[in-house]
Structures are given as C-alpha cells and as structure tokens.
Amino acid sequence: MDCDKIEGAEIAEKYVGGGLSEVEAADFELHFLSCQRCFERVQLLQDMQAVLERWPGRSGRWVGILAIAACLLLAAGVTWLRLRPASEPAAARATPGARPTLNLTALAVVSPPRYLQPRWRAAGPTSFDVAMLRYSNGDFAGATPGLLVAAKGDPGNSAAGFFLGICYLMQNRDDEAIAQLKATIALGDSPELEETHFYLAKALLRKQDVPGAIAELRHAVAVHGPRQLEERNLLESIVREARPAK
Amino acid sequence: MPRAKLSFPPMQDANGEESAGLAERIFAGDRNAEAELADLYGPRVFAILCARTQDREASRDLLHDALIGILKALRQGELRDAEKLPAFVAAVARNIAHTHLRGRTRARLSQPIEEAQLASPSHGVAFEAAEREAQVRQALLQLDKTDREILLRILADGQKLAAIARSLGMSQEAVRQRKSRALKKVTEIVKGM
C-alpha cells in the first residue's frame, strides 16, 4: 500500500478519529514518522479537528436560538446599511455591532506573535521569563498570571503589557485584551508599539468596531514597522468589506 | 465482519540515516543534535499524542515529557540500535499517552537533565500548532456551510457518513464526495497562505 492508497482508504482520517485498531495505528505511526506527506495529512486533520471542536455554535440546544438571533442582527445590519445616507463615507458609517459579516470575521482571525526567548541571561528567570516559556508553548491561559504579575510589578514594561493583551486575545477575552492593549499603547513609544496597534485593531474587529480597527491600523502603518505591508492589506480589506453592497 | 489487515510501506527512511546519526550524536553529548531531534520528531510526537489522548491541551504538556524521556534515554545510551530511533520515538509517545489515559500521576523526568535546558524542545511545536489552527480556521470560513458542517460532524463529533447522510437528506456517496472536496479545498487554501 502506498501513500495514494493510504489517502484513498482514508487511513489518516480514521487514525485522527480513533478508528484504527491498536496494531494499525502503531503501524501507521511508524509510517508517518518518516513520511512527510502522510504526516502533513494527519497534522492538517488534527488542526481541523481542534478548530472545529471549538467552532461557534457547534452543538447545544441554544444553537438554533443563537442562529436566529444572529440572522436577525445581520438582517438589521443589512437593512440599516441600505437605508443610511449615501454621502457618508463607508468606513465612517460602520458602527460597532452594525455589520457582523463573515468576511470581517475572517479578517479578525488572530495568529499570535512569536516571542524569541533570550538564549542567555545573567540573572535567574523572572516571572516574565517563566510566563513567556508558557506563551511560547501555546499555553496562553497558563502565561496570563505570570504576565499580570510582571505587568503590575513594572507598569512601564511594555512587553509584559503587550503579551498579556495577546494572551487575553487568544483566550477570547476580547474586552480585557482591548483594555490591556490600549494601556500598553498609552505607555508611549516602545518596541511593541506597532504590533500593539495591529492586534488592538484585530481585537476591535472581533467586536465589529470597524472604525476603531481602521484607526488603529492607521496608527500601526504610521510606525513604518516590519508589519507595514500586512497592515496596509488588512486596512484595504476592511474598507472594502465595510463598503455598502451595490 | 473480519477487518482487512492494513499494511503500510516500510519506512522509506529518508530520515533513517539521519536518525541513526542523531542518536549517536546525542549519546556523544552533542546538544545541537538534541535540538535537531526535537525539530524532526517533536511535531510527529505531538500528532501521536493528540491522536492517542484526543486531548490537544494535555498533549502540549505530554509532548514535553515525551521529548525529555526520549532525550534522557538517548543520552544514557539506552537505545541499542540507533537505526530504530523512529520506532523508539513512537513507543515512548504511545507509553506517555497510555500513562496519561490511565490517569497515573505523571512522573516528572527531571534528573539528570536540567529542566531549563529541556524546557525548549516542545516550545515551537505547540506554538506552530496554534499558528496553523488560525490558518485552518480562516480556510474553514471559506467553505460552503454544508461542507463545513460535514467536516465538523466527522472530525469533531465523530459521526459516521451514513448518519450524516440521513440527517442532511443526502446519499452517503454525496456526503463522501463533499467531504473529500472540502478537505482538498482546505488543504489548498492553507498551502497558499
């Protein structure tokens, strides 16, 4: 059996879903330890599984009610968009909560910024270092308490403030993320300033605060940092999405 | 009905020689080789742990234990045949997962390896998983709603094709085709990111 046949027999799907016998699973594991193609298939399926398990409205009896509420909100938003004055600029017209669209949801997807651990430190690890080890491990909830301690212990520590905001964002604690990122921006110029504006824009997009997101992206672009192109593209996409339907 | 026995091709062992070399270098005390081993096998061990435990969060912690266990054994020369490194890696991952499932207290493998040095091997793996999830989420948003629903029922709810076909009023073959198409589309979108 070659990799095409493995794919045809949906072995990877069965493996991810726990549908193989112990012997079959062990054999397949030994195979994908050396086969990049089959491993990538397994990895993608597992990533999808992880995302779909947390998919909004996945199950439960409230799903129907929430779906109806979402439809009503969407309909209200669309009606409002169609009835508003035509001379007003599109972006300025977009008010928080007015137009929750699928595409804006996609634009609000957040990928956490990487943190590079310093290779060497003269002193022992601080609470920030320990928290960032957890952060680097994808454990955003575990990193939060340590970052809180670091941020409170040194209110001027923009890195602690910034990554604390990111941790909130990754836990879908959007209001806390917004407050934290705004507080970090209020510290003034810092190495994290550009990214703080960028992620604040993402957080505001999640709250469907389109004008707020646009304003933050403009601040981010003005820093002329390494994310500039990404910020410009996102800004254009948001403005395009916020444009009224013809 | 008796199940047809599955067989998989022998390892092409693109990594075979490399694996043997790695095991030997780790035994000789080469710290760079340890980082290479974590890069090479970390993501695969994570996949095994996720599949075996069906618990991605727990797998993040278990990955750390698995990599420590593998490195500790290699440092101490416990792997007699260096060419069997992939099989050894898989066995350690399975054991860690089974121990977790049996609810035993996890034995922390701390000595003689310093935690600080071994805190790093699993970092990138879980972090990259979080990054990939963000991409996959974006790709899933671009799918047709019914296609996404089919994937959700198969991958997240573990439903069979027949049950999905019944509840969606489709033939089983139609569900299978939509699923394959959707998987292909997600793969293409993610690869294009």
Tab-separated table of C-alpha atoms in Angstrom:
chain	number	residue	atom	x	y	z
A	1	MET	CA	0.000	0.000	0.000
A	2	ASP	CA	1.479	3.343	-0.987
A	3	CYS	CA	0.675	6.832	0.169
A	4	ASP	CA	-2.015	7.265	-2.507
A	5	LYS	CA	-3.737	4.145	-1.258
A	6	ILE	CA	-3.390	5.283	2.336
A	7	GLU	CA	-5.115	8.501	1.315
A	8	GLY	CA	-7.756	6.647	-0.683
A	9	ALA	CA	-8.536	4.367	2.249
A	10	GLU	CA	-8.856	7.427	4.482
A	11	ILE	CA	-6.374	5.945	6.930
A	12	ALA	CA	-5.281	9.337	8.239
A	13	GLU	CA	-8.892	10.321	8.908
A	14	LYS	CA	-9.547	7.055	10.697
A	15	TYR	CA	-6.366	7.499	12.701
A	16	VAL	CA	-7.262	11.036	13.774
A	17	GLY	CA	-10.767	9.933	14.698
A	18	GLY	CA	-9.519	6.909	16.658
A	19	GLY	CA	-10.951	4.478	14.109
A	20	LEU	CA	-7.912	2.213	13.634
A	21	SER	CA	-7.082	-0.850	15.691
A	22	GLU	CA	-4.087	-0.626	18.020
A	23	VAL	CA	-1.871	-2.541	15.601
A	24	GLU	CA	-2.994	-0.491	12.603
A	25	ALA	CA	-2.492	2.761	14.476
A	26	ALA	CA	1.011	1.743	15.591
A	27	ASP	CA	1.937	0.728	12.027
A	28	PHE	CA	0.629	3.978	10.618
A	29	GLU	CA	2.505	5.998	13.253
A	30	LEU	CA	5.738	4.289	12.299
A	31	HIS	CA	4.979	5.135	8.676
A	32	PHE	CA	4.230	8.831	9.147
A	33	LEU	CA	7.250	9.296	11.401
A	34	SER	CA	9.229	9.031	8.175
A	35	CYS	CA	6.668	10.045	5.557
A	36	GLN	CA	6.252	13.792	5.264
A	37	ARG	CA	3.184	13.597	3.028
A	38	CYS	CA	1.171	11.353	5.340
A	39	PHE	CA	2.318	13.296	8.382
A	40	GLU	CA	1.145	16.567	6.867
A	41	ARG	CA	-2.225	14.975	6.182
A	42	VAL	CA	-2.519	13.868	9.818
A	43	GLN	CA	-1.420	17.282	11.038
A	44	LEU	CA	-3.969	19.122	8.904
A	45	LEU	CA	-6.785	16.822	10.013
A	46	GLN	CA	-5.833	17.295	13.650
A	47	ASP	CA	-5.681	21.063	13.226
A	48	MET	CA	-9.126	20.982	11.635
A	49	GLN	CA	-10.419	18.767	14.403
A	50	ALA	CA	-9.098	21.210	17.030
A	51	VAL	CA	-10.665	24.206	15.295
A	52	LEU	CA	-13.987	22.517	14.592
A	53	GLU	CA	-14.319	21.302	18.188
A	54	ARG	CA	-14.387	24.946	19.217
A	55	TRP	CA	-16.442	26.118	16.261
A	56	PRO	CA	-19.025	28.680	17.330
A	57	GLY	CA	-22.483	27.134	17.660
A	58	ARG	CA	-21.148	23.631	17.226
A	59	SER	CA	-23.832	21.975	19.300
A	60	GLY	CA	-26.346	22.522	22.050
A	61	ARG	CA	-29.939	23.498	22.129
A	62	TRP	CA	-29.140	27.208	22.134
A	63	VAL	CA	-27.650	26.954	18.694
A	64	GLY	CA	-30.950	27.431	16.937
A	65	ILE	CA	-31.864	30.418	19.063
A	66	LEU	CA	-28.430	31.962	18.598
A	67	ALA	CA	-28.568	31.320	14.869
A	68	ILE	CA	-31.932	33.077	14.630
A	69	ALA	CA	-30.618	35.970	16.732
A	70	ALA	CA	-27.546	36.216	14.511
A	71	CYS	CA	-29.740	36.225	11.389
A	72	LEU	CA	-31.940	38.970	12.854
A	73	LEU	CA	-28.857	41.033	13.723
A	74	LEU	CA	-27.449	40.517	10.270
A	75	ALA	CA	-30.757	41.441	8.655
A	76	ALA	CA	-30.991	44.552	10.827
A	77	GLY	CA	-27.435	45.468	9.909
A	78	VAL	CA	-28.032	44.973	6.195
A	79	THR	CA	-31.283	46.990	6.321
A	80	TRP	CA	-29.529	49.767	8.180
A	81	LEU	CA	-26.677	49.764	5.695
A	82	ARG	CA	-29.100	50.047	2.790
A	83	LEU	CA	-31.107	52.870	4.387
A	84	ARG	CA	-28.247	55.048	5.603
A	85	PRO	CA	-27.349	58.344	3.807
A	86	ALA	CA	-25.412	57.708	0.608
A	87	SER	CA	-22.973	60.634	1.015
A	88	GLU	CA	-21.414	59.386	4.255
A	89	PRO	CA	-18.021	57.646	3.816
A	90	ALA	CA	-18.330	53.881	4.115
A	91	ALA	CA	-15.758	53.369	6.811
A	92	ALA	CA	-17.071	56.159	8.972
A	93	ARG	CA	-20.586	54.745	8.729
A	94	ALA	CA	-19.633	51.377	10.075
A	95	THR	CA	-20.606	51.469	13.722
A	96	PRO	CA	-19.747	48.895	16.385
A	97	GLY	CA	-22.082	45.935	16.128
A	98	ALA	CA	-23.752	47.162	12.964
A	99	ARG	CA	-22.436	44.749	10.396
A	100	PRO	CA	-21.148	41.434	11.615
A	101	THR	CA	-20.183	39.766	8.351
A	102	LEU	CA	-18.423	36.518	7.660
A	103	ASN	CA	-15.593	38.253	5.829
A	104	LEU	CA	-14.927	40.635	8.679
A	105	THR	CA	-14.845	37.626	10.968
A	106	ALA	CA	-12.187	36.121	8.730
A	107	LEU	CA	-10.197	39.357	8.822
A	108	ALA	CA	-10.317	39.283	12.619
A	109	VAL	CA	-8.561	35.913	12.821
A	110	VAL	CA	-5.551	36.258	15.087
A	111	SER	CA	-2.255	34.468	14.835
A	112	PRO	CA	-0.179	35.106	17.961
A	113	PRO	CA	3.133	36.944	17.546
A	114	ARG	CA	6.211	34.883	18.187
A	115	TYR	CA	8.407	35.534	21.153
A	116	LEU	CA	12.072	34.643	20.952
A	117	GLN	CA	13.479	33.523	24.278
A	118	PRO	CA	16.800	35.165	25.057
A	119	ARG	CA	19.445	32.469	24.891
A	120	TRP	CA	21.310	33.666	27.902
A	121	ARG	CA	20.544	35.752	30.955
A	122	ALA	CA	22.890	36.803	33.709
A	123	ALA	CA	20.245	36.630	36.423
A	124	GLY	CA	17.747	33.853	37.131
A	125	PRO	CA	14.432	33.662	35.292
A	126	THR	CA	11.867	36.327	36.168
A	127	SER	CA	8.103	35.798	36.304
A	128	PHE	CA	8.032	37.312	32.812
A	129	ASP	CA	10.534	34.721	31.521
A	130	VAL	CA	8.577	31.869	33.055
A	131	ALA	CA	5.302	33.197	31.663
A	132	MET	CA	6.842	33.600	28.225
A	133	LEU	CA	8.025	29.995	28.295
A	134	ARG	CA	4.391	29.031	28.667
A	135	TYR	CA	3.403	31.522	25.985
A	136	SER	CA	5.942	30.056	23.578
A	137	ASN	CA	4.415	26.682	24.335
A	138	GLY	CA	0.988	27.927	23.224
A	139	ASP	CA	-0.289	27.898	26.819
A	140	PHE	CA	-1.859	31.360	26.837
A	141	ALA	CA	-4.036	30.761	29.891
A	142	GLY	CA	-1.012	29.489	31.822
A	143	ALA	CA	1.061	32.517	30.801
A	144	THR	CA	-1.556	35.056	31.899
A	145	PRO	CA	-0.975	35.076	35.710
A	146	GLY	CA	2.804	35.483	35.335
A	147	LEU	CA	2.382	38.299	32.836
A	148	LEU	CA	-0.108	40.002	35.153
A	149	VAL	CA	2.492	39.869	37.932
A	150	ALA	CA	5.176	41.185	35.581
A	151	ALA	CA	2.976	43.998	34.271
A	152	LYS	CA	1.854	45.049	37.745
A	153	GLY	CA	5.375	44.796	39.175
A	154	ASP	CA	6.717	47.009	36.413
A	155	PRO	CA	3.930	49.121	34.888
A	156	GLY	CA	6.368	50.500	32.328
A	157	ASN	CA	7.172	47.033	30.945
A	158	SER	CA	5.590	47.312	27.514
A	159	ALA	CA	6.487	43.737	26.555
A	160	ALA	CA	4.638	42.308	29.560
A	161	GLY	CA	1.635	44.513	28.809
A	162	PHE	CA	1.643	43.621	25.137
A	163	PHE	CA	1.913	39.853	25.579
A	164	LEU	CA	-0.670	39.952	28.368
A	165	GLY	CA	-3.035	41.573	25.872
A	166	ILE	CA	-2.221	38.860	23.324
A	167	CYS	CA	-2.892	36.148	25.922
A	168	TYR	CA	-6.325	37.649	26.606
A	169	LEU	CA	-6.967	37.785	22.880
A	170	MET	CA	-6.010	34.153	22.383
A	171	GLN	CA	-8.408	33.181	25.188
A	172	ASN	CA	-11.201	35.170	23.516
A	173	ARG	CA	-11.237	37.604	26.452
A	174	ASP	CA	-11.670	40.438	23.981
A	175	ASP	CA	-12.680	43.246	26.361
A	176	GLU	CA	-9.704	42.585	28.623
A	177	ALA	CA	-7.444	42.348	25.563
A	178	ILE	CA	-8.649	45.712	24.288
A	179	ALA	CA	-8.160	47.389	27.672
A	180	GLN	CA	-4.697	45.873	28.087
A	181	LEU	CA	-3.508	46.755	24.592
A	182	LYS	CA	-4.796	50.312	24.968
A	183	ALA	CA	-2.917	50.590	28.269
A	184	THR	CA	0.252	49.378	26.529
A	185	ILE	CA	-0.156	51.976	23.791
A	186	ALA	CA	-0.635	54.632	26.478
A	187	LEU	CA	2.898	53.858	27.698
A	188	GLY	CA	4.164	55.668	24.602
A	189	ASP	CA	6.877	54.654	22.191
A	190	SER	CA	8.076	51.076	22.674
A	191	PRO	CA	9.403	48.184	20.577
A	192	GLU	CA	5.905	46.661	20.695
A	193	LEU	CA	4.028	49.799	19.632
A	194	GLU	CA	3.356	48.807	16.030
A	195	GLU	CA	2.191	45.302	16.888
A	196	THR	CA	0.103	46.602	19.772
A	197	HIS	CA	-1.863	48.821	17.373
A	198	PHE	CA	-2.150	45.913	14.941
A	199	TYR	CA	-3.502	43.441	17.492
A	200	LEU	CA	-5.757	46.070	19.017
A	201	ALA	CA	-7.225	46.510	15.538
A	202	LYS	CA	-7.832	42.748	15.382
A	203	ALA	CA	-9.498	42.794	18.802
A	204	LEU	CA	-11.724	45.689	17.765
A	205	LEU	CA	-12.639	43.852	14.568
A	206	ARG	CA	-13.772	40.931	16.682
A	207	LYS	CA	-16.100	43.352	18.428
A	208	GLN	CA	-17.178	44.607	14.995
A	209	ASP	CA	-15.840	48.051	15.828
A	210	VAL	CA	-14.773	48.773	12.262
A	211	PRO	CA	-13.945	52.496	12.667
A	212	GLY	CA	-11.873	51.684	15.754
A	213	ALA	CA	-9.998	48.951	13.896
A	214	ILE	CA	-9.314	51.253	10.956
A	215	ALA	CA	-7.973	53.962	13.262
A	216	GLU	CA	-5.642	51.513	14.987
A	217	LEU	CA	-4.364	50.160	11.686
A	218	ARG	CA	-3.607	53.682	10.520
A	219	HIS	CA	-1.592	54.240	13.695
A	220	ALA	CA	0.215	50.939	13.066
A	221	VAL	CA	1.029	51.871	9.451
A	222	ALA	CA	2.344	55.245	10.637
A	223	VAL	CA	5.007	53.460	12.692
A	224	HIS	CA	6.501	52.121	9.396
A	225	GLY	CA	7.462	48.843	11.052
A	226	PRO	CA	8.010	45.347	9.662
A	227	ARG	CA	4.281	44.561	9.524
A	228	GLN	CA	3.506	47.561	7.357
A	229	LEU	CA	2.500	45.608	4.266
A	230	GLU	CA	0.256	43.275	6.246
A	231	GLU	CA	-1.333	46.273	7.940
A	232	ARG	CA	-1.985	48.056	4.658
A	233	ASN	CA	-3.529	44.929	3.156
A	234	LEU	CA	-5.743	44.423	6.171
A	235	LEU	CA	-6.775	48.057	6.116
A	236	GLU	CA	-7.739	47.826	2.440
A	237	SER	CA	-9.669	44.613	3.029
A	238	ILE	CA	-11.622	46.134	5.912
A	239	VAL	CA	-12.511	49.236	3.941
A	240	ARG	CA	-13.592	47.028	1.033
A	241	GLU	CA	-15.754	44.903	3.337
A	242	ALA	CA	-17.255	47.946	5.000
A	243	ARG	CA	-18.278	49.373	1.623
A	244	PRO	CA	-22.041	49.265	1.013
A	245	ALA	CA	-23.374	46.462	-1.188
A	246	LYS	CA	-24.421	47.714	-4.636
B	1	MET	CA	-17.127	-8.926	9.566
B	2	PRO	CA	-13.406	-9.566	9.711
B	3	ARG	CA	-11.372	-6.480	9.021
B	4	ALA	CA	-8.878	-6.500	6.221
B	5	LYS	CA	-5.427	-6.160	7.651
B	6	LEU	CA	-3.811	-2.874	6.754
B	7	SER	CA	-0.209	-2.735	5.861
B	8	PHE	CA	1.976	0.260	5.369
B	9	PRO	CA	5.035	0.631	3.226
B	10	PRO	CA	8.282	0.128	5.039
B	11	MET	CA	9.774	3.405	6.045
B	12	GLN	CA	11.411	4.977	3.079
B	13	ASP	CA	13.745	6.184	5.734
B	14	ALA	CA	14.592	9.491	4.307
B	15	ASN	CA	15.309	10.158	7.942
B	16	GLY	CA	16.747	6.758	8.702
B	17	GLU	CA	20.383	7.546	8.323
B	18	GLU	CA	19.851	10.931	9.822
B	19	SER	CA	18.006	9.348	12.753
B	20	ALA	CA	20.817	6.924	13.457
B	21	GLY	CA	23.336	9.720	13.293
B	22	LEU	CA	21.244	11.835	15.619
B	23	ALA	CA	21.012	9.106	18.233
B	24	GLU	CA	24.761	8.641	18.149
B	25	ARG	CA	25.485	12.343	18.365
B	26	ILE	CA	23.128	12.766	21.306
B	27	PHE	CA	24.831	9.897	23.100
B	28	ALA	CA	28.135	11.641	22.434
B	29	GLY	CA	26.795	14.757	24.186
B	30	ASP	CA	26.079	16.940	21.157
B	31	ARG	CA	23.473	19.486	22.304
B	32	ASN	CA	22.774	20.657	18.744
B	33	ALA	CA	21.710	17.128	17.908
B	34	GLU	CA	19.117	17.312	20.682
B	35	ALA	CA	17.604	20.420	19.138
B	36	GLU	CA	17.581	18.694	15.737
B	37	LEU	CA	15.811	15.694	17.196
B	38	ALA	CA	13.167	17.934	18.755
B	39	ASP	CA	12.653	19.714	15.422
B	40	LEU	CA	12.464	16.456	13.489
B	41	TYR	CA	10.269	14.409	15.789
B	42	GLY	CA	8.524	16.968	18.021
B	43	PRO	CA	5.629	17.686	15.622
B	44	ARG	CA	5.131	13.966	14.910
B	45	VAL	CA	5.179	13.038	18.580
B	46	PHE	CA	2.609	15.780	19.175
B	47	ALA	CA	0.424	14.234	16.454
B	48	ILE	CA	0.679	10.798	18.065
B	49	LEU	CA	-0.180	12.224	21.485
B	50	CYS	CA	-3.169	14.135	20.106
B	51	ALA	CA	-4.498	11.057	18.320
B	52	ARG	CA	-3.979	8.766	21.297
B	53	THR	CA	-5.337	11.058	24.003
B	54	GLN	CA	-7.838	13.025	21.892
B	55	ASP	CA	-6.830	15.899	24.140
B	56	ARG	CA	-4.774	18.601	22.468
B	57	GLU	CA	-4.273	20.668	25.597
B	58	ALA	CA	-2.939	17.724	27.582
B	59	SER	CA	-0.772	16.742	24.608
B	60	ARG	CA	1.111	20.039	24.893
B	61	ASP	CA	2.309	19.059	28.363
B	62	LEU	CA	2.801	15.431	27.446
B	63	LEU	CA	4.953	16.405	24.488
B	64	HIS	CA	7.426	17.962	26.862
B	65	ASP	CA	7.556	14.752	28.920
B	66	ALA	CA	7.892	12.604	25.815
B	67	LEU	CA	10.797	14.617	24.440
B	68	ILE	CA	12.521	14.628	27.812
B	69	GLY	CA	12.055	10.859	28.051
B	70	ILE	CA	13.482	10.319	24.572
B	71	LEU	CA	16.467	12.611	25.126
B	72	LYS	CA	17.201	11.138	28.545
B	73	ALA	CA	17.232	7.618	27.140
B	74	LEU	CA	19.433	8.634	24.217
B	75	ARG	CA	21.879	10.486	26.440
B	76	GLN	CA	22.203	7.411	28.576
B	77	GLY	CA	22.672	5.172	25.574
B	78	GLU	CA	19.536	3.143	26.240
B	79	LEU	CA	18.750	2.800	22.534
B	80	ARG	CA	20.899	-0.112	21.402
B	81	ASP	CA	20.136	0.044	17.700
B	82	ALA	CA	20.330	3.681	16.605
B	83	GLU	CA	18.520	2.892	13.351
B	84	LYS	CA	15.425	2.027	15.342
B	85	LEU	CA	15.074	5.584	16.593
B	86	PRO	CA	11.694	6.207	14.839
B	87	ALA	CA	10.199	3.072	16.399
B	88	PHE	CA	11.614	4.081	19.765
B	89	VAL	CA	10.180	7.588	19.460
B	90	ALA	CA	6.749	6.191	18.594
B	91	ALA	CA	6.885	3.760	21.504
B	92	VAL	CA	7.768	6.486	24.006
B	93	ALA	CA	4.944	8.692	22.685
B	94	ARG	CA	2.451	5.821	22.988
B	95	ASN	CA	3.595	4.993	26.510
B	96	ILE	CA	3.275	8.595	27.638
B	97	ALA	CA	-0.219	8.779	26.125
B	98	HIS	CA	-1.298	5.489	27.717
B	99	THR	CA	0.060	6.530	31.101
B	100	HIS	CA	-1.902	9.758	30.806
B	101	LEU	CA	-5.068	7.888	29.866
B	102	ARG	CA	-4.680	5.567	32.817
B	103	GLY	CA	-4.716	8.671	34.976
B	104	ARG	CA	-1.437	7.982	36.629
B	105	THR	CA	0.435	10.827	38.149
B	106	ARG	CA	2.867	11.928	35.575
B	107	ALA	CA	6.373	11.013	36.523
B	108	ARG	CA	8.457	14.082	36.004
B	109	LEU	CA	11.691	13.064	34.364
B	110	SER	CA	13.903	15.749	35.717
B	111	GLN	CA	17.275	14.315	36.613
B	112	PRO	CA	19.948	14.221	35.440
B	113	ILE	CA	18.814	16.647	32.774
B	114	GLU	CA	18.250	20.226	33.839
B	115	GLU	CA	14.701	21.461	33.274
B	116	ALA	CA	15.983	24.765	31.956
B	117	GLN	CA	17.778	23.058	29.098
B	118	LEU	CA	14.881	20.848	28.262
B	119	ALA	CA	12.215	23.493	28.540
B	120	SER	CA	12.841	24.418	24.947
B	121	PRO	CA	12.247	21.285	22.829
B	122	SER	CA	8.464	21.389	22.826
B	123	HIS	CA	8.026	25.164	22.506
B	124	GLY	CA	7.937	25.579	18.782
B	125	VAL	CA	5.670	22.611	18.191
B	126	ALA	CA	2.703	23.806	20.229
B	127	PHE	CA	3.179	27.380	19.129
B	128	GLU	CA	3.243	26.395	15.480
B	129	ALA	CA	0.116	24.338	16.089
B	130	ALA	CA	-1.625	27.488	17.337
B	131	GLU	CA	-0.486	29.336	14.218
B	132	ARG	CA	-1.692	26.575	11.929
B	133	GLU	CA	-5.039	26.487	13.698
B	134	ALA	CA	-5.520	30.172	12.899
B	135	GLN	CA	-4.870	29.430	9.207
B	136	VAL	CA	-7.159	26.417	9.199
B	137	ARG	CA	-9.887	28.481	10.812
B	138	GLN	CA	-9.571	31.030	8.057
B	139	ALA	CA	-9.744	28.285	5.422
B	140	LEU	CA	-12.803	26.695	7.028
B	141	LEU	CA	-14.587	30.040	6.941
B	142	GLN	CA	-14.280	29.981	3.169
B	143	LEU	CA	-16.067	26.650	2.826
B	144	ASP	CA	-19.668	26.192	1.876
B	145	LYS	CA	-21.738	25.924	5.070
B	146	THR	CA	-22.891	22.368	4.359
B	147	ASP	CA	-19.362	21.224	3.570
B	148	ARG	CA	-18.143	22.719	6.820
B	149	GLU	CA	-20.984	21.046	8.676
B	150	ILE	CA	-19.969	17.694	7.188
B	151	LEU	CA	-16.354	18.149	8.269
B	152	LEU	CA	-17.465	19.263	11.713
B	153	ARG	CA	-19.628	16.199	12.176
B	154	ILE	CA	-16.904	13.833	11.013
B	155	LEU	CA	-13.869	15.350	12.699
B	156	ALA	CA	-15.280	16.998	15.798
B	157	ASP	CA	-18.358	14.902	16.545
B	158	GLY	CA	-17.050	11.575	15.217
B	159	GLN	CA	-20.247	10.856	13.283
B	160	LYS	CA	-20.356	8.219	10.559
B	161	LEU	CA	-21.065	9.107	6.936
B	162	ALA	CA	-24.333	7.162	6.974
B	163	ALA	CA	-25.674	9.106	9.948
B	164	ILE	CA	-24.649	12.424	8.397
B	165	ALA	CA	-26.236	11.454	5.082
B	166	ARG	CA	-29.505	10.600	6.821
B	167	SER	CA	-29.701	13.835	8.780
B	168	LEU	CA	-28.754	16.015	5.805
B	169	GLY	CA	-31.031	14.152	3.395
B	170	MET	CA	-28.218	13.190	1.044
B	171	SER	CA	-26.767	9.953	-0.222
B	172	GLN	CA	-23.754	8.572	1.579
B	173	GLU	CA	-21.703	8.913	-1.589
B	174	ALA	CA	-22.665	12.570	-1.912
B	175	VAL	CA	-21.513	13.213	1.655
B	176	ARG	CA	-18.254	11.384	0.968
B	177	GLN	CA	-17.614	13.434	-2.166
B	178	ARG	CA	-18.409	16.709	-0.446
B	179	LYS	CA	-16.106	15.760	2.413
B	180	SER	CA	-13.230	14.908	0.053
B	181	ARG	CA	-13.746	18.114	-1.890
B	182	ALA	CA	-13.847	20.160	1.289
B	183	LEU	CA	-10.666	18.563	2.629
B	184	LYS	CA	-8.925	19.237	-0.653
B	185	LYS	CA	-10.059	22.844	-0.642
B	186	VAL	CA	-8.886	23.437	2.926
B	187	THR	CA	-5.525	21.857	2.076
B	188	GLU	CA	-5.125	24.128	-0.941
B	189	ILE	CA	-6.115	27.267	0.929
B	190	VAL	CA	-3.761	26.517	3.813
B	191	LYS	CA	-0.892	25.707	1.454
B	192	GLY	CA	-1.489	29.011	-0.333
B	193	MET	CA	-1.208	31.037	2.907
